[in-house]
Short mmCIF file of N, CA, C and O in Angstrom, two decimals:
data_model
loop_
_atom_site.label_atom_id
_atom_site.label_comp_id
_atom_site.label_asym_id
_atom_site.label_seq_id
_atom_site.Cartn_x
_atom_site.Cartn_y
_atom_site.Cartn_z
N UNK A 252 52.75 -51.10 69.79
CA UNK A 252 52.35 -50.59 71.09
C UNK A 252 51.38 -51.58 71.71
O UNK A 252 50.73 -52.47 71.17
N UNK A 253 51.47 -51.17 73.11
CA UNK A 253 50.56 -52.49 73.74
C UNK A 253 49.13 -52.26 73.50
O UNK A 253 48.76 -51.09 73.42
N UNK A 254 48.30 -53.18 73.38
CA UNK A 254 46.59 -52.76 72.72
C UNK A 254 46.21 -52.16 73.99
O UNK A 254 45.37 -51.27 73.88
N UNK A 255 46.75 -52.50 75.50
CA UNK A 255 46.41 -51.66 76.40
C UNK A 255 45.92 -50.15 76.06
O UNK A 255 44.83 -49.58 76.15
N UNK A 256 46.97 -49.85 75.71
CA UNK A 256 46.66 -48.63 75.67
C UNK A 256 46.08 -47.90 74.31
O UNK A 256 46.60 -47.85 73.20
N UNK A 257 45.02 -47.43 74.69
CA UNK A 257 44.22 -46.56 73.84
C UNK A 257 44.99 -45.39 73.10
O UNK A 257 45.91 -44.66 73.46
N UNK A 258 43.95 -45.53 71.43
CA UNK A 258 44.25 -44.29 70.71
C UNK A 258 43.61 -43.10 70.82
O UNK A 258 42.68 -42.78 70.08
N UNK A 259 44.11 -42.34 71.82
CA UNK A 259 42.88 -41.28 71.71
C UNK A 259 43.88 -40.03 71.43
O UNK A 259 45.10 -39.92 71.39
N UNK A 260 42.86 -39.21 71.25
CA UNK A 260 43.35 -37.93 69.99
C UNK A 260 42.21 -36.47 70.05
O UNK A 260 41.00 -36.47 69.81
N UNK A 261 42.95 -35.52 70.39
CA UNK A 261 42.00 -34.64 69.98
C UNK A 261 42.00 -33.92 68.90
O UNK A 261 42.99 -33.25 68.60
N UNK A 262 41.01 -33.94 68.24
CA UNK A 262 39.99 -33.61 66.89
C UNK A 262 39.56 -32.45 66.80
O UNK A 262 38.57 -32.08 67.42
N UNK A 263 40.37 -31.57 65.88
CA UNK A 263 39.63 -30.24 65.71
C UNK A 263 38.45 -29.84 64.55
O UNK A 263 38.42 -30.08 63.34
N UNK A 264 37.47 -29.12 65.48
CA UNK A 264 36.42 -29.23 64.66
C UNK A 264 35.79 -27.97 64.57
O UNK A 264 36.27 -27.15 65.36
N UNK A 265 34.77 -27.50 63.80
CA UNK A 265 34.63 -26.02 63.86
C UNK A 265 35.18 -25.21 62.40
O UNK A 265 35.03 -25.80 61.34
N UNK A 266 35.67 -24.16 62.42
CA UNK A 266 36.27 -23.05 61.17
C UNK A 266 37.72 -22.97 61.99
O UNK A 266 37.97 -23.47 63.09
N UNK A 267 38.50 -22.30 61.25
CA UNK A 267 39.64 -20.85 61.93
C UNK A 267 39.49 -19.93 62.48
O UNK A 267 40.36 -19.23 63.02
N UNK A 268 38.30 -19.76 62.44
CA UNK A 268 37.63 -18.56 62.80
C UNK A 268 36.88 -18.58 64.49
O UNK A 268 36.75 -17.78 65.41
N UNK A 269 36.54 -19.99 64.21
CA UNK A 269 35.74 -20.68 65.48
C UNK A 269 35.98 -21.70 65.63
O UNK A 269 35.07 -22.49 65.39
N UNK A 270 37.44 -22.34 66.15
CA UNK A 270 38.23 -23.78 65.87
C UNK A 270 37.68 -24.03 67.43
O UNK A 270 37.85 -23.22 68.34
N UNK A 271 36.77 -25.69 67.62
CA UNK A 271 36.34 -26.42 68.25
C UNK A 271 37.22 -26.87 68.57
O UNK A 271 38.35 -26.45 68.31
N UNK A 272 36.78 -28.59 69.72
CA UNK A 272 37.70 -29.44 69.64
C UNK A 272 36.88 -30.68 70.35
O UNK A 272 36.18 -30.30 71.29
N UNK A 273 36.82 -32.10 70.07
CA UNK A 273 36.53 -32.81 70.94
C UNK A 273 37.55 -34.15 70.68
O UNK A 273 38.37 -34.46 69.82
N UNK A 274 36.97 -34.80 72.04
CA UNK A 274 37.83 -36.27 71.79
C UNK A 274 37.79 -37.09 71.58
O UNK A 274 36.66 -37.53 71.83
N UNK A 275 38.57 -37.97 71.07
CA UNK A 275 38.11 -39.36 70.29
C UNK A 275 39.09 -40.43 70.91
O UNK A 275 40.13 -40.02 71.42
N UNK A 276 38.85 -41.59 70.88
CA UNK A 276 39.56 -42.45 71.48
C UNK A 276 39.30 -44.13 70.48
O UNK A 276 38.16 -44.57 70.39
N UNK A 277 40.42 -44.85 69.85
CA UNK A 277 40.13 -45.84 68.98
C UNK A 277 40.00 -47.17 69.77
O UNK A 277 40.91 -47.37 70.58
N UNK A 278 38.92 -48.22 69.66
CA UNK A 278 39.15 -49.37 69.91
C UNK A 278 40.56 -50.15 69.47
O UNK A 278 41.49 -49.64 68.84
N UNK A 279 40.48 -51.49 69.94
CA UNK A 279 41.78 -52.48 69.21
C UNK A 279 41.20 -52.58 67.29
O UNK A 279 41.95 -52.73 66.33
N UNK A 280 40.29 -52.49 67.26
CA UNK A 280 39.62 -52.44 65.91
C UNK A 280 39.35 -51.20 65.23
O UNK A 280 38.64 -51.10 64.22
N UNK A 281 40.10 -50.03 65.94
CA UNK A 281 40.21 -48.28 65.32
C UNK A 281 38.59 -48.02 65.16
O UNK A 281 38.19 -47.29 64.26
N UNK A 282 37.81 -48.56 65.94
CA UNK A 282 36.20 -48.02 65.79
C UNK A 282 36.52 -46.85 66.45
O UNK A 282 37.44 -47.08 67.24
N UNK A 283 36.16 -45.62 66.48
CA UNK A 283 36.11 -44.44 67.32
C UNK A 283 34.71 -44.18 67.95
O UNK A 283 33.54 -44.35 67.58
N UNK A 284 35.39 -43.63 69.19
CA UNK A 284 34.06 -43.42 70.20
C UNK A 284 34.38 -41.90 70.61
O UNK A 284 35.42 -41.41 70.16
N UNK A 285 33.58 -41.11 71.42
CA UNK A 285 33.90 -40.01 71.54
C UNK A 285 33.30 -39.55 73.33
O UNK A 285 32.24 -39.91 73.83
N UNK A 286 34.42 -38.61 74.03
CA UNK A 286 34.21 -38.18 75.25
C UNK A 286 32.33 -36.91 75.20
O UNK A 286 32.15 -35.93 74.47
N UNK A 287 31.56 -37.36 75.99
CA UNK A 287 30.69 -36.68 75.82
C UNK A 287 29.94 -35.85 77.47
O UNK A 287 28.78 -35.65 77.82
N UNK A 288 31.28 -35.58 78.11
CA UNK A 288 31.55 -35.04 78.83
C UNK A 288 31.91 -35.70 80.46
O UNK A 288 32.55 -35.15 81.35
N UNK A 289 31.15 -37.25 80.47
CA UNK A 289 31.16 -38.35 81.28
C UNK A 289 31.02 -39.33 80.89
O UNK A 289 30.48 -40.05 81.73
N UNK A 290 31.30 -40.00 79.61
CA UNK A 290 31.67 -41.44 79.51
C UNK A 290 31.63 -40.99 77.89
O UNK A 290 31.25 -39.91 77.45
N UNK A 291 32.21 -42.28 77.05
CA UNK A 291 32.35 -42.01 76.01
C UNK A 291 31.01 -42.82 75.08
O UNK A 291 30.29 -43.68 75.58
N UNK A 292 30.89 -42.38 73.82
CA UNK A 292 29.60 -42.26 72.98
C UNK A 292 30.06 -42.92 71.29
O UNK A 292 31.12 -42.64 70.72
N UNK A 293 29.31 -43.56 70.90
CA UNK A 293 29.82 -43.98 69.43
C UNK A 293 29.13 -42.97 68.62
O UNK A 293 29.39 -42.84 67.43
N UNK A 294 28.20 -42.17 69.29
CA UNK A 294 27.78 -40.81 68.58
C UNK A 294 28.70 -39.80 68.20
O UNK A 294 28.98 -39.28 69.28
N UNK A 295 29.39 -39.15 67.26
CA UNK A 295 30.14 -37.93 67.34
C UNK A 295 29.20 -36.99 68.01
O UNK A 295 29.49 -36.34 69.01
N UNK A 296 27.81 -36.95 67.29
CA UNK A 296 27.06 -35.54 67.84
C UNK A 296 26.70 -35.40 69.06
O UNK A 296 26.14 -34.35 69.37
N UNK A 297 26.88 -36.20 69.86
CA UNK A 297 26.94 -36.32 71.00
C UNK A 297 28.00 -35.95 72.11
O UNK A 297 28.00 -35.68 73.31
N UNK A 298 29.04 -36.10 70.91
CA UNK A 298 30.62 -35.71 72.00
C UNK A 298 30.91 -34.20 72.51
O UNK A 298 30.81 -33.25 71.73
N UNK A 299 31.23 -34.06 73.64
CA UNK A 299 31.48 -32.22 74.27
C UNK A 299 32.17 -31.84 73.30
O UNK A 299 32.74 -32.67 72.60
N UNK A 300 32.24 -30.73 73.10
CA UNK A 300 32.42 -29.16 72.09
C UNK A 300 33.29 -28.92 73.17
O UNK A 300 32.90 -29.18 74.30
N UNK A 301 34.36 -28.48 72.99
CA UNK A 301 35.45 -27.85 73.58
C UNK A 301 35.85 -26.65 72.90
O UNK A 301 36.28 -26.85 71.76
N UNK A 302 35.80 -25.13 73.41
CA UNK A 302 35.99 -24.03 72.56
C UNK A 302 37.73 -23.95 73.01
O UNK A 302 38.52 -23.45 72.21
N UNK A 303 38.12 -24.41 74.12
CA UNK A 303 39.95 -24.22 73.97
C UNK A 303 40.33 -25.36 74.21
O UNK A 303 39.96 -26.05 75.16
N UNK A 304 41.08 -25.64 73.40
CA UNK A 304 41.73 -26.77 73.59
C UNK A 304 42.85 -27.42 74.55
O UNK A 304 43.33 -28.55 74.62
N UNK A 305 43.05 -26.31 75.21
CA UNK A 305 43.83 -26.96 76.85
C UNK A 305 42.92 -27.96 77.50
O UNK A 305 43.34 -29.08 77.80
N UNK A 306 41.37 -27.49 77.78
CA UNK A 306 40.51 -28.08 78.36
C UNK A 306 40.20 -29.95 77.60
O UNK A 306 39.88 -30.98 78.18
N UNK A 307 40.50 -29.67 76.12
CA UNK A 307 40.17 -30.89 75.55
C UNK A 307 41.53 -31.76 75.83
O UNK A 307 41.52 -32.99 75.81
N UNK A 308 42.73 -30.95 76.10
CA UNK A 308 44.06 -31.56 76.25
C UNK A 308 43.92 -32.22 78.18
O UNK A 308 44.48 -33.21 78.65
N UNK A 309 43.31 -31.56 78.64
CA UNK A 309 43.27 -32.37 80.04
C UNK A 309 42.42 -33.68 79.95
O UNK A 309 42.81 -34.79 80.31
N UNK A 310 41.09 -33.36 79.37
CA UNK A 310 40.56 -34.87 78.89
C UNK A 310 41.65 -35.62 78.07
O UNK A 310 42.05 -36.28 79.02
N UNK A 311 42.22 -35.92 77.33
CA UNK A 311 42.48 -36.55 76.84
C UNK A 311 44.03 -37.25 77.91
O UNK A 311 44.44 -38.41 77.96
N UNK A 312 44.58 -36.02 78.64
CA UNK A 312 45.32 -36.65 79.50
C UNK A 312 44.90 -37.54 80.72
O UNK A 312 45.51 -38.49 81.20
N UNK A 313 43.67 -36.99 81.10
CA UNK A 313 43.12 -37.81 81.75
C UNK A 313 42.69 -39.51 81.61
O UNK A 313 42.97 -40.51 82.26
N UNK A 314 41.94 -39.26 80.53
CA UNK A 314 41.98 -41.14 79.59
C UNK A 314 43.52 -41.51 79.67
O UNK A 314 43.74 -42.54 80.30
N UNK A 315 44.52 -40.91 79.18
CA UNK A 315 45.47 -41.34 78.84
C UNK A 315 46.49 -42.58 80.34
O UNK A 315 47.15 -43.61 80.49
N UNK A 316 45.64 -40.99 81.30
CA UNK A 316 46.70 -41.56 82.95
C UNK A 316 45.93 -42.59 83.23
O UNK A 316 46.63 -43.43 83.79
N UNK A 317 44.55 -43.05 83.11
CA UNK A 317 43.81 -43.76 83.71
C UNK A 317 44.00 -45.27 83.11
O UNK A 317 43.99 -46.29 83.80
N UNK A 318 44.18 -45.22 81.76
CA UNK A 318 44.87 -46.29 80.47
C UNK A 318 46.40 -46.62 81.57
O UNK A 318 46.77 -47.77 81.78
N UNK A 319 46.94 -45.71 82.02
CA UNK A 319 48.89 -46.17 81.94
C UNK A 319 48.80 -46.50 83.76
O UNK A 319 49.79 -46.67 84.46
N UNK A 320 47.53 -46.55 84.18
CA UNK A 320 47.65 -46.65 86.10
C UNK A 320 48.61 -47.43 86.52
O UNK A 320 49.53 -47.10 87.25
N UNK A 321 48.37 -48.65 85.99
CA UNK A 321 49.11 -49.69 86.32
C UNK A 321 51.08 -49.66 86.08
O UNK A 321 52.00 -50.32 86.57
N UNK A 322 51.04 -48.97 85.45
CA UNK A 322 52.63 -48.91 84.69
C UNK A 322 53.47 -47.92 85.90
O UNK A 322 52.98 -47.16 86.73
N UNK A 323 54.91 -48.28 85.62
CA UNK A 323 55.79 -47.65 86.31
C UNK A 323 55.80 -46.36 86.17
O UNK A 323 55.48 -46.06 85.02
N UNK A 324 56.05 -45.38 86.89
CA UNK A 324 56.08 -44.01 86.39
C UNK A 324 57.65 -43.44 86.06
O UNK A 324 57.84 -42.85 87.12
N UNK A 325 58.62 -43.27 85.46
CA UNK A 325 60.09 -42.48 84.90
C UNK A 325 59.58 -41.19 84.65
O UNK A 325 58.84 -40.89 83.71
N UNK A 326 60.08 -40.30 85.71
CA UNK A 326 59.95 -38.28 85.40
C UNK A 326 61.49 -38.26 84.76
O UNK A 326 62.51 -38.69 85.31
N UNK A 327 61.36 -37.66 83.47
CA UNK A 327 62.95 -36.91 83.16
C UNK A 327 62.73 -35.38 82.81
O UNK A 327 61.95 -35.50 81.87
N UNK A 328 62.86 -34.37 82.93
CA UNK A 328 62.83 -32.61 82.76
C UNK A 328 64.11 -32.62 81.80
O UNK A 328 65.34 -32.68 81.87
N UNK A 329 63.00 -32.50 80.78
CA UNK A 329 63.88 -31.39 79.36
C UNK A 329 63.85 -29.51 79.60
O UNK A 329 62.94 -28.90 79.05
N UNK A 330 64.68 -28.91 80.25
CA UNK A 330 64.68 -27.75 80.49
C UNK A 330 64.17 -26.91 78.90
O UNK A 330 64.90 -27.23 77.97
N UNK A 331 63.29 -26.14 78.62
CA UNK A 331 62.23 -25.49 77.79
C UNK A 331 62.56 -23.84 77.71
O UNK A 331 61.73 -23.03 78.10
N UNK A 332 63.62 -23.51 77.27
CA UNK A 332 64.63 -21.94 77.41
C UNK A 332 63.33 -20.59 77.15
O UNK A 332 62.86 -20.60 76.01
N UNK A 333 62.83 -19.61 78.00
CA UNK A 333 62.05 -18.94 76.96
C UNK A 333 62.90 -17.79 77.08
O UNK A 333 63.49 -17.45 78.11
N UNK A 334 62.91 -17.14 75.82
CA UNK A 334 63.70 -15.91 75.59
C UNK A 334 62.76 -14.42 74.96
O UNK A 334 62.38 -14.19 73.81
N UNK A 335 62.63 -13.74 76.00
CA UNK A 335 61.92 -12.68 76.07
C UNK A 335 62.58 -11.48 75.65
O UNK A 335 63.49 -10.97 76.31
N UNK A 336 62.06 -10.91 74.35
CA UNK A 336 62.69 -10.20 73.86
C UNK A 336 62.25 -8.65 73.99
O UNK A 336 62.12 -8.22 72.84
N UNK A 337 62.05 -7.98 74.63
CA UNK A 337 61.34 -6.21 75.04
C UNK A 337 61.31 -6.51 76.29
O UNK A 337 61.87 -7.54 76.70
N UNK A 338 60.55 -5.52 77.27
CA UNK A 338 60.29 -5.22 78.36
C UNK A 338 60.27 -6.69 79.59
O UNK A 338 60.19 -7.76 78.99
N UNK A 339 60.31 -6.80 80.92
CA UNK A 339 60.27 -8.05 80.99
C UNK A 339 59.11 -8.17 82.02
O UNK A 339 58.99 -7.44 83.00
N UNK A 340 58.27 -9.17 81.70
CA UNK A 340 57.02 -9.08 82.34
C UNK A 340 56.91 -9.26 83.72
O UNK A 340 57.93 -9.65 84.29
N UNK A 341 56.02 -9.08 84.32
CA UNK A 341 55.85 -9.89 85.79
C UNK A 341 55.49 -11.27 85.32
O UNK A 341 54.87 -11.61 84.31
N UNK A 342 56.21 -12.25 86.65
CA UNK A 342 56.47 -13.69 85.91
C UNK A 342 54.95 -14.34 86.09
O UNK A 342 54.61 -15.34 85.46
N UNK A 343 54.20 -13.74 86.90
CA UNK A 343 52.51 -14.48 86.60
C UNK A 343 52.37 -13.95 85.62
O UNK A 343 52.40 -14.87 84.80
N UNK A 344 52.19 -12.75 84.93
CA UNK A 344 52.00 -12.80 83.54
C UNK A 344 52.29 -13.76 82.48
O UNK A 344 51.52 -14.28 81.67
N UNK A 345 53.88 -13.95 82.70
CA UNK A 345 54.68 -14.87 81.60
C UNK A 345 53.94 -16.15 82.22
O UNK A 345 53.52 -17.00 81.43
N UNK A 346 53.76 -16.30 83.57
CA UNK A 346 53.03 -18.15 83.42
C UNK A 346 51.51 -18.01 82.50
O UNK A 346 51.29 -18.70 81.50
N UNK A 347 50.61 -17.05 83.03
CA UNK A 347 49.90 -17.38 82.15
C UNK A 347 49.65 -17.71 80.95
O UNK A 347 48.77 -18.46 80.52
N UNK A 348 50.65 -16.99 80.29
CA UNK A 348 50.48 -16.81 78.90
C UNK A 348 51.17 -18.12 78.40
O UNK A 348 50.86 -18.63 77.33
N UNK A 349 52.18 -18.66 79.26
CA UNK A 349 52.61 -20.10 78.80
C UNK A 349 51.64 -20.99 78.87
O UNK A 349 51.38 -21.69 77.89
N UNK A 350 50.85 -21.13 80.24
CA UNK A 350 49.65 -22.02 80.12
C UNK A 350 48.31 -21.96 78.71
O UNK A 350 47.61 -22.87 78.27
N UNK A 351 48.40 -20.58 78.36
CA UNK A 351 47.45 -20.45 76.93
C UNK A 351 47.80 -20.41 76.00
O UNK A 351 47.02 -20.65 75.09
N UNK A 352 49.05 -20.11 75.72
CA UNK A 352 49.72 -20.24 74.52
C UNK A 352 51.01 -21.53 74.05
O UNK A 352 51.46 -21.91 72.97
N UNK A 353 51.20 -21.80 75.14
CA UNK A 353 52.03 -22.76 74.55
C UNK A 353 51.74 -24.66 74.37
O UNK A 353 51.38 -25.43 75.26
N UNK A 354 51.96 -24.89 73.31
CA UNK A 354 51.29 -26.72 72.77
C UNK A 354 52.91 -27.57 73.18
O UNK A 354 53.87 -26.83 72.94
N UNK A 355 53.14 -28.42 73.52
CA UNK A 355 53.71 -29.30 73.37
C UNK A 355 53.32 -30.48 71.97
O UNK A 355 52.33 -31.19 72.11
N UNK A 356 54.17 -30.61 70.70
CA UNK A 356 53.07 -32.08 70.18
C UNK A 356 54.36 -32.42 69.88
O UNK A 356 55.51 -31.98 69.85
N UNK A 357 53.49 -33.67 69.64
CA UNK A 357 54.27 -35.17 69.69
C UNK A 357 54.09 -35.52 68.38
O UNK A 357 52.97 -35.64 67.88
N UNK A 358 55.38 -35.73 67.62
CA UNK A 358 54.81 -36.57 66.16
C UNK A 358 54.42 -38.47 66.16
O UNK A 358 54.82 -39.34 65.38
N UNK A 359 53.49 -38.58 67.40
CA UNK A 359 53.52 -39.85 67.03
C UNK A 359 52.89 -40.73 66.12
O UNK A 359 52.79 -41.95 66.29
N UNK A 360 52.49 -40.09 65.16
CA UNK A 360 52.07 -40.90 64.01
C UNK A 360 53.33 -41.68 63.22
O UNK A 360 53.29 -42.81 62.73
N UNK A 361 54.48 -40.75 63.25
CA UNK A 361 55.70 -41.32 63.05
C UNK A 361 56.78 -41.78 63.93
O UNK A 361 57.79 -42.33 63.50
N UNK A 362 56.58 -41.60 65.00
CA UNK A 362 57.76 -41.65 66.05
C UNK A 362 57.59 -42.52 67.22
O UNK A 362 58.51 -42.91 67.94
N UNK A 363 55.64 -42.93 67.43
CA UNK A 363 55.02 -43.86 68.75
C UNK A 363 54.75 -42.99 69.41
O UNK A 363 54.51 -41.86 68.98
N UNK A 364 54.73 -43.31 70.52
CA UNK A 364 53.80 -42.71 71.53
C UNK A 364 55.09 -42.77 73.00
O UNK A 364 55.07 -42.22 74.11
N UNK A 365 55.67 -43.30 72.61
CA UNK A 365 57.37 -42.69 73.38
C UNK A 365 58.27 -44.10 72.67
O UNK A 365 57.88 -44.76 71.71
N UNK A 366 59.57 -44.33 73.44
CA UNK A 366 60.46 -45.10 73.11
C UNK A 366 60.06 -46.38 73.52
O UNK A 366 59.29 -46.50 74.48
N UNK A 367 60.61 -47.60 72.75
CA UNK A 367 60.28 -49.17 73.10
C UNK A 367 58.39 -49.29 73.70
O UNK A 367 57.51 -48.88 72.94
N UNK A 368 58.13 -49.69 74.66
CA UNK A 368 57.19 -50.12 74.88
C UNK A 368 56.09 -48.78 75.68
O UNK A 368 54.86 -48.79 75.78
N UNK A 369 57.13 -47.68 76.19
CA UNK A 369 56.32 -46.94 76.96
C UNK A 369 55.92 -45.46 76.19
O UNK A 369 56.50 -44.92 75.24
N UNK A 370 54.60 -44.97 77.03
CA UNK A 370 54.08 -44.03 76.55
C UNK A 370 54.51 -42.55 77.34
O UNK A 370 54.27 -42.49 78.55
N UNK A 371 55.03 -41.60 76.80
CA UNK A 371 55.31 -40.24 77.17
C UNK A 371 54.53 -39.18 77.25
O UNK A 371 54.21 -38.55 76.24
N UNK A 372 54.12 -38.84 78.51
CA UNK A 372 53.26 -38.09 78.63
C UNK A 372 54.01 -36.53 79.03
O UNK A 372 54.86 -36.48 79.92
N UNK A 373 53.66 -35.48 78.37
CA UNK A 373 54.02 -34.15 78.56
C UNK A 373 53.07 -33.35 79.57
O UNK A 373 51.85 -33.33 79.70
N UNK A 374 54.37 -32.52 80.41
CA UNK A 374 53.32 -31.74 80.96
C UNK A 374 54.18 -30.32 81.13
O UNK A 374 55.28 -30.34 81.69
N UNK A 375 53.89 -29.69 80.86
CA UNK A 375 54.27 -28.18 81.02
C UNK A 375 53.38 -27.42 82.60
O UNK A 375 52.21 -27.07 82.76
N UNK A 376 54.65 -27.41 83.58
CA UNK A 376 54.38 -26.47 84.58
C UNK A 376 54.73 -25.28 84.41
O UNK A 376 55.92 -25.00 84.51
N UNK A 377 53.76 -24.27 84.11
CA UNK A 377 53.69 -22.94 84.01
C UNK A 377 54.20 -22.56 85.49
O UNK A 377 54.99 -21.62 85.61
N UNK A 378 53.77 -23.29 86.62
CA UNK A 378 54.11 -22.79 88.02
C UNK A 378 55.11 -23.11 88.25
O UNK A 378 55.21 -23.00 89.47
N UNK A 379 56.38 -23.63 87.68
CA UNK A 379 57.42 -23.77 88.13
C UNK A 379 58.45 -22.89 87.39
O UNK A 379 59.64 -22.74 87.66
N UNK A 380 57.54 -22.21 86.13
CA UNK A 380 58.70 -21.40 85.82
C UNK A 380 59.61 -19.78 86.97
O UNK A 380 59.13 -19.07 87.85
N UNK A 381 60.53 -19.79 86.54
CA UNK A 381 61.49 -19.03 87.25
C UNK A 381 61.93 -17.84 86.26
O UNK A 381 61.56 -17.86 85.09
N UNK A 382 62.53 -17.05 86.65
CA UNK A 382 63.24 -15.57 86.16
C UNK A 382 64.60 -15.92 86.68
O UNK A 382 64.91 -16.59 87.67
N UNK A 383 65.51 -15.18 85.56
CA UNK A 383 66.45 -15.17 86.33
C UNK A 383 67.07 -13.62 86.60
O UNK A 383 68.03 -13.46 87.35
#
């Protein structure tokens, strides 16, 4: 991958009980630094506490878009089927609950960070879902 672009990752921290989260991001030399709510810190104890992790998932998309500015942008839509099984909700209900409950992950420890040279960024629009 190009050294351009940064390793950053969010880090869960905390219990099961009380699962944290903050972010980390690796130099070309894997030193880690950490988001500490406006610039990043070689302190961990210093880095923001994130109690949900959507919020730590927008930071980290954020570094991520600001890393890829320069690059071409390719949109492709993998249609995402949800199959609701009992009663059928009102569909702001069902968006919400997609926006809090549902993760997209990526195995890129094994797989990269997308195909050949570029990086794939996910985004789940809860507002575009539809009923049929």
């Amino acid at each position: 991958m190009n050294e351009n672009i940064p390793a950053i990752t969010v880090v869960k921290r905390g219990c099961d009980k009380f699962p944290r989260f903050i972010v980390a991001k690796g130099d070309a030399y894997k030193n880690p630094v950490f988001w500490d709510g406006s610039d990043w810190t070689a302190n961990e104890s210093e880095a923001r506490i994130f109690a949900n992790v959507t919020e730590a998932s927008w930071v980290y998309h954020d570094a991520m878009m600001e890393s890829l500015q320069d690059r071409p942008v390719h949109r492709f839509v993998a249609p995402l089927y949800i199959e609701l099984h009992g009663e059928k909700p009102k569909l702001e209900d069902l968006r919400k609950w997609l926006e809090k409950a549902v993760r997209v992950v990526v195995n890129s420890p094994d797989h990269g960070l997308g195909p050949e040279e570029s990086v794939a960024m996910m985004i789940l629009d809860a507002e575009e879902t539809k009923g049929e």
